[in-house]
């Protein structure tokens, strides 16, 4: 059983209360939190209420320098002092759960300024520690080699191939030189020393795999990585193309050599020793209140301790102030003040200040099919000047773009109308908000007789800056939730003339 | 995309790395070793109050899609502006995706990130590929024990073999349910007052009890009994009192017996016989059986355990013992009998909680990955086709 409510429709087709919408005065369109663009304006510490510049924020890793959080109950910690042997020491204490960093861990400080340096140093270590640095180095080395290979494959090589291939096709002599023997690798033929030597040999055989038994080994092989060849266990080696070197003459020796290599790679396994047996403390009795819960562990991700005695206070996270922009015309809708002590706004363009608020003032107790009942709605004008409302349309089927596809709803509109609604007027105007009306002695009767020329079946009464309308409803079907759609146009005078449209859905209740 | 000014923007700011799990979201910056925060994924719609589950059923109507979009938008809003304190407008995002995430959720996340937050570039990487990064390996069998389910994925040369995935819907929430049923059945006989209170405790508190008290025995309980009888040992596991409050405010303790503490996690290894699941070790060996014979040796020497439930004390030892026992005694795994005693679990210096996040942070830091990011312009031109359904890539592959 949901109570009756009034919801406005935003430009992005979501339904919201009028208090959650913003209205841009330049393009006169509504926007909500879902479609606005938000930006962070400034940062501040929520405990000490001091603002920070952007340099300080990045240097302190976006957490406050002087304020700490209790590790047990996540409330704020306070500094307190002890005097021992004529020297003052500070420790942290929690007023909510009686936590003292003195007795728990032994944390004491000499002065407030020294604290954040130690903490910063520790956090930096844990965030970018040695383990992470070694990972980054390993992968950046691999990526550099890949980049080199890619450069080679893409640019220079293709140009050189064109140079090589053109005489290759014409003359048979050159064809012999660059014959695709078994181990033809263009890298070697261009960059190796043997190429230049082979030009002068009379035999003119292939560069690699000479009959003399000298294999085409390259000492200046730029593109073999020491990384890849060092590790020989499974899973840690990227595929490398040319590592096997064959000597055609001494086949038997070559096979034996190769066998050793293969067997070595299979049987070489790293022996890893694990020491993670269950500690005996778990099987005996222990106090459950001394063990950390999951959320306490996650406040210290570097160590994730199991015991309460190993927790340490953490720095409090900074908060920020945001400003919002209209998505259609990029004008600012909301801009807060930079001073963290103030919660006011420099620019504030809310829909509450421009659009009329709609309330339900009289609703029948139950709705029944084929029985006429009366509904009274009130419009309230928030501006200081007169406001005109025109082109009032009321329909019983809710507005189409929301829930279902448009095709379905068009068919449904012709078939179903859940109620017949009658409104006897289309235009009216509302008076502005008058501040001095609080202090005058006008009674209620005199207020209602001020305005004449009102159709009493359309407008029930007027009061200061409100207008009450009558609507008569006869529902035709029994529905779980009866909904009425309203559309109207608003025109009023703010700093300049302002005109806009609005569409509203009023959900009333069950129809028996 | 590669104009000079564009490159400057890319390289100045750190990328944001987000890992979506079923019970916790991990978020942080690329290049760092630890995530900034662990957030619980309570996808609760504020307007209607229903809790959204990540399944693929009943989620295709337009109404539901609107509800999902609203809740996901709020989640990302709280991540960017509440925890990371960062403007998403000129940032790149690395998204570590679970392989079994339903497609409509992935599409919604991509639309929200590009259209509402105006993110400059997105990179979607499957999480098994990222877990291998922390070990400096390129081949491995990734065993992910999560909160709602667990998966076994073989990865060879940074390509996950999607056709050989094994899936099992046993996770930490089944351990919690098992604990609850054992404790309640014991309390029903002994203490009826405490039983009536313990029955009404919400699931969060049972989760905490399981985290603080449960552990895993070394071997199957039946086998342990036999061994202890031979050696005439008596192993004693103590009861623990969990403090609680009465209706009137008095202190009451729920006793969690030793039997419940050690048997709660057995469901992961024995399986749930009602619904015909076999336990996790069975799934691992099935996956090895299904792979080609030239990969199995490499995979068996690079077993990788991740996930939050693998941090229950004693989990890894038990897995190893169960695997060796199955290889010895089960005739179904005759083919793999030679691997007995030669299975190796790899070590790493991080915690199992956030291993895939670490891989994402390395990928977001490398310069060679700058080209793999899908930019805003390509998304505007091509729409959702710019990011494929099953993502695949290698470090040295060109686009």
PDB file of N, CA and C in Angstrom, chain A residues 190-253:
ATOM      1  N   UNK A 190      70.638  -9.534 -43.065  1.00  0.00           N
ATOM      2  CA  UNK A 190      70.871  -8.104 -43.194  1.00  0.00           C
ATOM      3  C   UNK A 190      71.855  -7.618 -42.154  1.00  0.00           C
ATOM      4  N   UNK A 191      71.728  -8.124 -40.959  1.00  0.00           N
ATOM      5  CA  UNK A 191      72.487  -7.552 -39.868  1.00  0.00           C
ATOM      6  C   UNK A 191      73.706  -8.362 -39.466  1.00  0.00           C
ATOM      7  N   UNK A 192      73.881  -9.528 -40.043  1.00  0.00           N
ATOM      8  CA  UNK A 192      74.994 -10.351 -39.558  1.00  0.00           C
ATOM      9  C   UNK A 192      76.278  -9.998 -40.271  1.00  0.00           C
ATOM     10  N   UNK A 193      77.370 -10.366 -39.617  1.00  0.00           N
ATOM     11  CA  UNK A 193      78.673 -10.100 -40.230  1.00  0.00           C
ATOM     12  C   UNK A 193      78.956 -11.035 -41.382  1.00  0.00           C
ATOM     13  N   UNK A 194      78.371 -12.212 -41.272  1.00  0.00           N
ATOM     14  CA  UNK A 194      78.683 -13.230 -42.249  1.00  0.00           C
ATOM     15  C   UNK A 194      78.178 -12.840 -43.639  1.00  0.00           C
ATOM     16  N   UNK A 195      77.168 -12.015 -43.656  1.00  0.00           N
ATOM     17  CA  UNK A 195      76.626 -11.594 -44.960  1.00  0.00           C
ATOM     18  C   UNK A 195      77.701 -10.846 -45.746  1.00  0.00           C
ATOM     19  N   UNK A 196      78.339  -9.927 -45.050  1.00  0.00           N
ATOM     20  CA  UNK A 196      79.341  -9.148 -45.780  1.00  0.00           C
ATOM     21  C   UNK A 196      80.518 -10.020 -46.167  1.00  0.00           C
ATOM     22  N   UNK A 197      80.770 -11.030 -45.327  1.00  0.00           N
ATOM     23  CA  UNK A 197      81.888 -11.903 -45.686  1.00  0.00           C
ATOM     24  C   UNK A 197      81.525 -12.799 -46.837  1.00  0.00           C
ATOM     25  N   UNK A 198      80.308 -13.249 -46.851  1.00  0.00           N
ATOM     26  CA  UNK A 198      79.897 -14.208 -47.874  1.00  0.00           C
ATOM     27  C   UNK A 198      79.889 -13.616 -49.265  1.00  0.00           C
ATOM     28  N   UNK A 199      79.784 -12.324 -49.334  1.00  0.00           N
ATOM     29  CA  UNK A 199      79.764 -11.712 -50.659  1.00  0.00           C
ATOM     30  C   UNK A 199      81.037 -11.985 -51.412  1.00  0.00           C
ATOM     31  N   UNK A 200      82.090 -12.084 -50.616  1.00  0.00           N
ATOM     32  CA  UNK A 200      83.396 -12.245 -51.294  1.00  0.00           C
ATOM     33  C   UNK A 200      83.796 -13.690 -51.472  1.00  0.00           C
ATOM     34  N   UNK A 201      83.040 -14.624 -50.889  1.00  0.00           N
ATOM     35  CA  UNK A 201      83.425 -16.030 -51.062  1.00  0.00           C
ATOM     36  C   UNK A 201      83.054 -16.495 -52.454  1.00  0.00           C
ATOM     37  N   UNK A 202      83.785 -17.458 -52.897  1.00  0.00           N
ATOM     38  CA  UNK A 202      83.559 -17.913 -54.253  1.00  0.00           C
ATOM     39  C   UNK A 202      82.392 -18.872 -54.313  1.00  0.00           C
ATOM     40  N   UNK A 203      82.194 -19.598 -53.261  1.00  0.00           N
ATOM     41  CA  UNK A 203      81.147 -20.624 -53.317  1.00  0.00           C
ATOM     42  C   UNK A 203      79.763 -19.990 -53.481  1.00  0.00           C
ATOM     43  N   UNK A 204      79.538 -18.881 -52.862  1.00  0.00           N
ATOM     44  CA  UNK A 204      78.246 -18.206 -53.025  1.00  0.00           C
ATOM     45  C   UNK A 204      77.091 -19.013 -52.447  1.00  0.00           C
ATOM     46  N   UNK A 205      77.426 -19.799 -51.417  1.00  0.00           N
ATOM     47  CA  UNK A 205      76.328 -20.590 -50.837  1.00  0.00           C
ATOM     48  C   UNK A 205      75.471 -19.763 -49.886  1.00  0.00           C
ATOM     49  N   UNK A 206      74.610 -20.404 -49.220  1.00  0.00           N
ATOM     50  CA  UNK A 206      73.720 -19.678 -48.301  1.00  0.00           C
ATOM     51  C   UNK A 206      74.512 -19.187 -47.103  1.00  0.00           C
ATOM     52  N   UNK A 207      73.988 -18.183 -46.541  1.00  0.00           N
ATOM     53  CA  UNK A 207      74.736 -17.556 -45.451  1.00  0.00           C
ATOM     54  C   UNK A 207      74.778 -18.438 -44.217  1.00  0.00           C
ATOM     55  N   UNK A 208      73.717 -19.143 -44.010  1.00  0.00           N
ATOM     56  CA  UNK A 208      73.629 -19.898 -42.758  1.00  0.00           C
ATOM     57  C   UNK A 208      73.806 -21.367 -43.086  1.00  0.00           C
ATOM     58  N   UNK A 209      74.424 -22.054 -42.210  1.00  0.00           N
ATOM     59  CA  UNK A 209      74.525 -23.505 -42.395  1.00  0.00           C
ATOM     60  C   UNK A 209      75.510 -23.847 -43.487  1.00  0.00           C
ATOM     61  N   UNK A 210      76.722 -23.308 -43.412  1.00  0.00           N
ATOM     62  CA  UNK A 210      77.749 -23.563 -44.426  1.00  0.00           C
ATOM     63  C   UNK A 210      78.224 -24.995 -44.368  1.00  0.00           C
ATOM     64  N   UNK A 211      78.762 -25.458 -45.500  1.00  0.00           N
ATOM     65  CA  UNK A 211      79.257 -26.829 -45.517  1.00  0.00           C
ATOM     66  C   UNK A 211      80.486 -26.992 -44.662  1.00  0.00           C
ATOM     67  N   UNK A 212      81.132 -25.887 -44.383  1.00  0.00           N
ATOM     68  CA  UNK A 212      82.343 -26.012 -43.586  1.00  0.00           C
ATOM     69  C   UNK A 212      82.049 -26.301 -42.117  1.00  0.00           C
ATOM     70  N   UNK A 213      80.815 -26.262 -41.787  1.00  0.00           N
ATOM     71  CA  UNK A 213      80.497 -26.604 -40.406  1.00  0.00           C
ATOM     72  C   UNK A 213      80.425 -25.403 -39.493  1.00  0.00           C
ATOM     73  N   UNK A 214      80.405 -24.248 -40.114  1.00  0.00           N
ATOM     74  CA  UNK A 214      80.273 -23.085 -39.243  1.00  0.00           C
ATOM     75  C   UNK A 214      78.820 -22.657 -39.248  1.00  0.00           C
ATOM     76  N   UNK A 215      78.202 -22.800 -38.185  1.00  0.00           N
ATOM     77  CA  UNK A 215      76.795 -22.422 -38.104  1.00  0.00           C
ATOM     78  C   UNK A 215      76.631 -20.918 -38.100  1.00  0.00           C
ATOM     79  N   UNK A 216      75.511 -20.481 -38.502  1.00  0.00           N
ATOM     80  CA  UNK A 216      75.277 -19.044 -38.617  1.00  0.00           C
ATOM     81  C   UNK A 216      74.979 -18.428 -37.259  1.00  0.00           C
ATOM     82  N   UNK A 217      75.951 -18.449 -36.424  1.00  0.00           N
ATOM     83  CA  UNK A 217      75.670 -17.920 -35.094  1.00  0.00           C
ATOM     84  C   UNK A 217      76.004 -16.448 -35.051  1.00  0.00           C
ATOM     85  N   UNK A 218      75.166 -15.750 -34.472  1.00  0.00           N
ATOM     86  CA  UNK A 218      75.271 -14.296 -34.435  1.00  0.00           C
ATOM     87  C   UNK A 218      75.630 -13.840 -33.046  1.00  0.00           C
ATOM     88  N   UNK A 219      76.743 -13.181 -32.925  1.00  0.00           N
ATOM     89  CA  UNK A 219      77.063 -12.679 -31.593  1.00  0.00           C
ATOM     90  C   UNK A 219      76.313 -11.391 -31.290  1.00  0.00           C
ATOM     91  N   UNK A 220      76.102 -10.615 -32.338  1.00  0.00           N
ATOM     92  CA  UNK A 220      75.422  -9.334 -32.117  1.00  0.00           C
ATOM     93  C   UNK A 220      73.947  -9.458 -32.439  1.00  0.00           C
ATOM     94  N   UNK A 221      73.332 -10.452 -31.879  1.00  0.00           N
ATOM     95  CA  UNK A 221      71.911 -10.634 -32.164  1.00  0.00           C
ATOM     96  C   UNK A 221      71.129  -9.663 -31.280  1.00  0.00           C
ATOM     97  N   UNK A 222      70.643  -8.610 -31.885  1.00  0.00           N
ATOM     98  CA  UNK A 222      69.980  -7.606 -31.062  1.00  0.00           C
ATOM     99  C   UNK A 222      68.667  -8.086 -30.501  1.00  0.00           C
ATOM    100  N   UNK A 223      68.060  -9.009 -31.177  1.00  0.00           N
ATOM    101  CA  UNK A 223      66.666  -9.280 -30.870  1.00  0.00           C
ATOM    102  C   UNK A 223      66.460 -10.562 -30.101  1.00  0.00           C
ATOM    103  N   UNK A 224      67.488 -11.048 -29.452  1.00  0.00           N
ATOM    104  CA  UNK A 224      67.241 -12.151 -28.523  1.00  0.00           C
ATOM    105  C   UNK A 224      67.392 -11.605 -27.127  1.00  0.00           C
ATOM    106  N   UNK A 225      66.492 -11.934 -26.289  1.00  0.00           N
ATOM    107  CA  UNK A 225      66.503 -11.318 -24.971  1.00  0.00           C
ATOM    108  C   UNK A 225      67.177 -12.244 -23.983  1.00  0.00           C
ATOM    109  N   UNK A 226      67.917 -11.637 -23.119  1.00  0.00           N
ATOM    110  CA  UNK A 226      68.552 -12.449 -22.089  1.00  0.00           C
ATOM    111  C   UNK A 226      67.504 -12.981 -21.121  1.00  0.00           C
ATOM    112  N   UNK A 227      66.465 -12.223 -20.924  1.00  0.00           N
ATOM    113  CA  UNK A 227      65.377 -12.653 -20.039  1.00  0.00           C
ATOM    114  C   UNK A 227      64.787 -13.971 -20.488  1.00  0.00           C
ATOM    115  N   UNK A 228      64.469 -14.003 -21.791  1.00  0.00           N
ATOM    116  CA  UNK A 228      63.706 -15.153 -22.264  1.00  0.00           C
ATOM    117  C   UNK A 228      64.545 -16.416 -22.223  1.00  0.00           C
ATOM    118  N   UNK A 229      65.839 -16.302 -22.408  1.00  0.00           N
ATOM    119  CA  UNK A 229      66.624 -17.521 -22.474  1.00  0.00           C
ATOM    120  C   UNK A 229      67.060 -17.994 -21.096  1.00  0.00           C
ATOM    121  N   UNK A 230      66.933 -17.108 -20.085  1.00  0.00           N
ATOM    122  CA  UNK A 230      67.468 -17.517 -18.790  1.00  0.00           C
ATOM    123  C   UNK A 230      66.551 -18.503 -18.098  1.00  0.00           C
ATOM    124  N   UNK A 231      65.257 -18.290 -18.162  1.00  0.00           N
ATOM    125  CA  UNK A 231      64.357 -19.152 -17.407  1.00  0.00           C
ATOM    126  C   UNK A 231      63.936 -20.315 -18.255  1.00  0.00           C
ATOM    127  N   UNK A 232      64.074 -21.505 -17.728  1.00  0.00           N
ATOM    128  CA  UNK A 232      63.801 -22.673 -18.549  1.00  0.00           C
ATOM    129  C   UNK A 232      62.676 -23.523 -18.008  1.00  0.00           C
ATOM    130  N   UNK A 233      61.896 -23.015 -17.100  1.00  0.00           N
ATOM    131  CA  UNK A 233      60.788 -23.826 -16.601  1.00  0.00           C
ATOM    132  C   UNK A 233      59.548 -23.559 -17.430  1.00  0.00           C
ATOM    133  N   UNK A 234      58.646 -24.475 -17.346  1.00  0.00           N
ATOM    134  CA  UNK A 234      57.400 -24.333 -18.075  1.00  0.00           C
ATOM    135  C   UNK A 234      56.628 -23.134 -17.573  1.00  0.00           C
ATOM    136  N   UNK A 235      56.050 -22.467 -18.474  1.00  0.00           N
ATOM    137  CA  UNK A 235      55.124 -21.411 -18.104  1.00  0.00           C
ATOM    138  C   UNK A 235      55.754 -20.051 -17.966  1.00  0.00           C
ATOM    139  N   UNK A 236      57.066 -19.968 -17.969  1.00  0.00           N
ATOM    140  CA  UNK A 236      57.660 -18.655 -17.782  1.00  0.00           C
ATOM    141  C   UNK A 236      58.409 -18.181 -18.999  1.00  0.00           C
ATOM    142  N   UNK A 237      58.257 -18.873 -20.103  1.00  0.00           N
ATOM    143  CA  UNK A 237      59.021 -18.523 -21.305  1.00  0.00           C
ATOM    144  C   UNK A 237      58.056 -18.170 -22.417  1.00  0.00           C
ATOM    145  N   UNK A 238      58.279 -17.035 -23.027  1.00  0.00           N
ATOM    146  CA  UNK A 238      57.487 -16.683 -24.187  1.00  0.00           C
ATOM    147  C   UNK A 238      58.024 -17.439 -25.383  1.00  0.00           C
ATOM    148  N   UNK A 239      57.174 -17.712 -26.369  1.00  0.00           N
ATOM    149  CA  UNK A 239      57.666 -18.502 -27.508  1.00  0.00           C
ATOM    150  C   UNK A 239      58.716 -17.749 -28.276  1.00  0.00           C
ATOM    151  N   UNK A 240      59.814 -18.389 -28.533  1.00  0.00           N
ATOM    152  CA  UNK A 240      60.922 -17.766 -29.263  1.00  0.00           C
ATOM    153  C   UNK A 240      61.183 -18.583 -30.501  1.00  0.00           C
ATOM    154  N   UNK A 241      61.406 -17.908 -31.595  1.00  0.00           N
ATOM    155  CA  UNK A 241      61.352 -18.625 -32.869  1.00  0.00           C
ATOM    156  C   UNK A 241      62.599 -19.470 -33.110  1.00  0.00           C
ATOM    157  N   UNK A 242      63.762 -18.849 -33.095  1.00  0.00           N
ATOM    158  CA  UNK A 242      64.932 -19.570 -33.566  1.00  0.00           C
ATOM    159  C   UNK A 242      65.920 -19.787 -32.431  1.00  0.00           C
ATOM    160  N   UNK A 243      65.859 -20.918 -31.819  1.00  0.00           N
ATOM    161  CA  UNK A 243      66.881 -21.199 -30.820  1.00  0.00           C
ATOM    162  C   UNK A 243      67.627 -22.500 -31.115  1.00  0.00           C
ATOM    163  N   UNK A 244      67.019 -23.316 -31.907  1.00  0.00           N
ATOM    164  CA  UNK A 244      67.685 -24.596 -32.220  1.00  0.00           C
ATOM    165  C   UNK A 244      68.607 -24.404 -33.404  1.00  0.00           C
ATOM    166  N   UNK A 245      69.817 -24.803 -33.208  1.00  0.00           N
ATOM    167  CA  UNK A 245      70.774 -24.640 -34.307  1.00  0.00           C
ATOM    168  C   UNK A 245      71.228 -26.002 -34.784  1.00  0.00           C
ATOM    169  N   UNK A 246      71.049 -26.248 -36.031  1.00  0.00           N
ATOM    170  CA  UNK A 246      71.372 -27.550 -36.594  1.00  0.00           C
ATOM    171  C   UNK A 246      72.669 -27.509 -37.356  1.00  0.00           C
ATOM    172  N   UNK A 247      73.467 -28.519 -37.152  1.00  0.00           N
ATOM    173  CA  UNK A 247      74.621 -28.744 -38.019  1.00  0.00           C
ATOM    174  C   UNK A 247      74.341 -29.959 -38.875  1.00  0.00           C
ATOM    175  N   UNK A 248      74.284 -29.739 -40.146  1.00  0.00           N
ATOM    176  CA  UNK A 248      73.871 -30.866 -40.985  1.00  0.00           C
ATOM    177  C   UNK A 248      74.892 -31.977 -41.020  1.00  0.00           C
ATOM    178  N   UNK A 249      76.171 -31.637 -40.860  1.00  0.00           N
ATOM    179  CA  UNK A 249      77.200 -32.674 -41.015  1.00  0.00           C
ATOM    180  C   UNK A 249      77.174 -33.643 -39.861  1.00  0.00           C
ATOM    181  N   UNK A 250      77.226 -33.116 -38.641  1.00  0.00           N
ATOM    182  CA  UNK A 250      77.289 -34.012 -37.497  1.00  0.00           C
ATOM    183  C   UNK A 250      75.900 -34.192 -36.922  1.00  0.00           C
ATOM    184  N   UNK A 251      75.128 -35.024 -37.613  1.00  0.00           N
ATOM    185  CA  UNK A 251      73.738 -35.205 -37.199  1.00  0.00           C
ATOM    186  C   UNK A 251      73.623 -35.867 -35.840  1.00  0.00           C
ATOM    187  N   UNK A 252      74.423 -36.883 -35.639  1.00  0.00           N
ATOM    188  CA  UNK A 252      74.268 -37.648 -34.407  1.00  0.00           C
ATOM    189  C   UNK A 252      74.586 -36.801 -33.181  1.00  0.00           C
ATOM    190  N   UNK A 253      75.666 -36.062 -33.284  1.00  0.00           N
ATOM    191  CA  UNK A 253      75.993 -35.179 -32.165  1.00  0.00           C
ATOM    192  C   UNK A 253      74.876 -34.183 -31.900  1.00  0.00           C
TER     193      UNK A 253
END
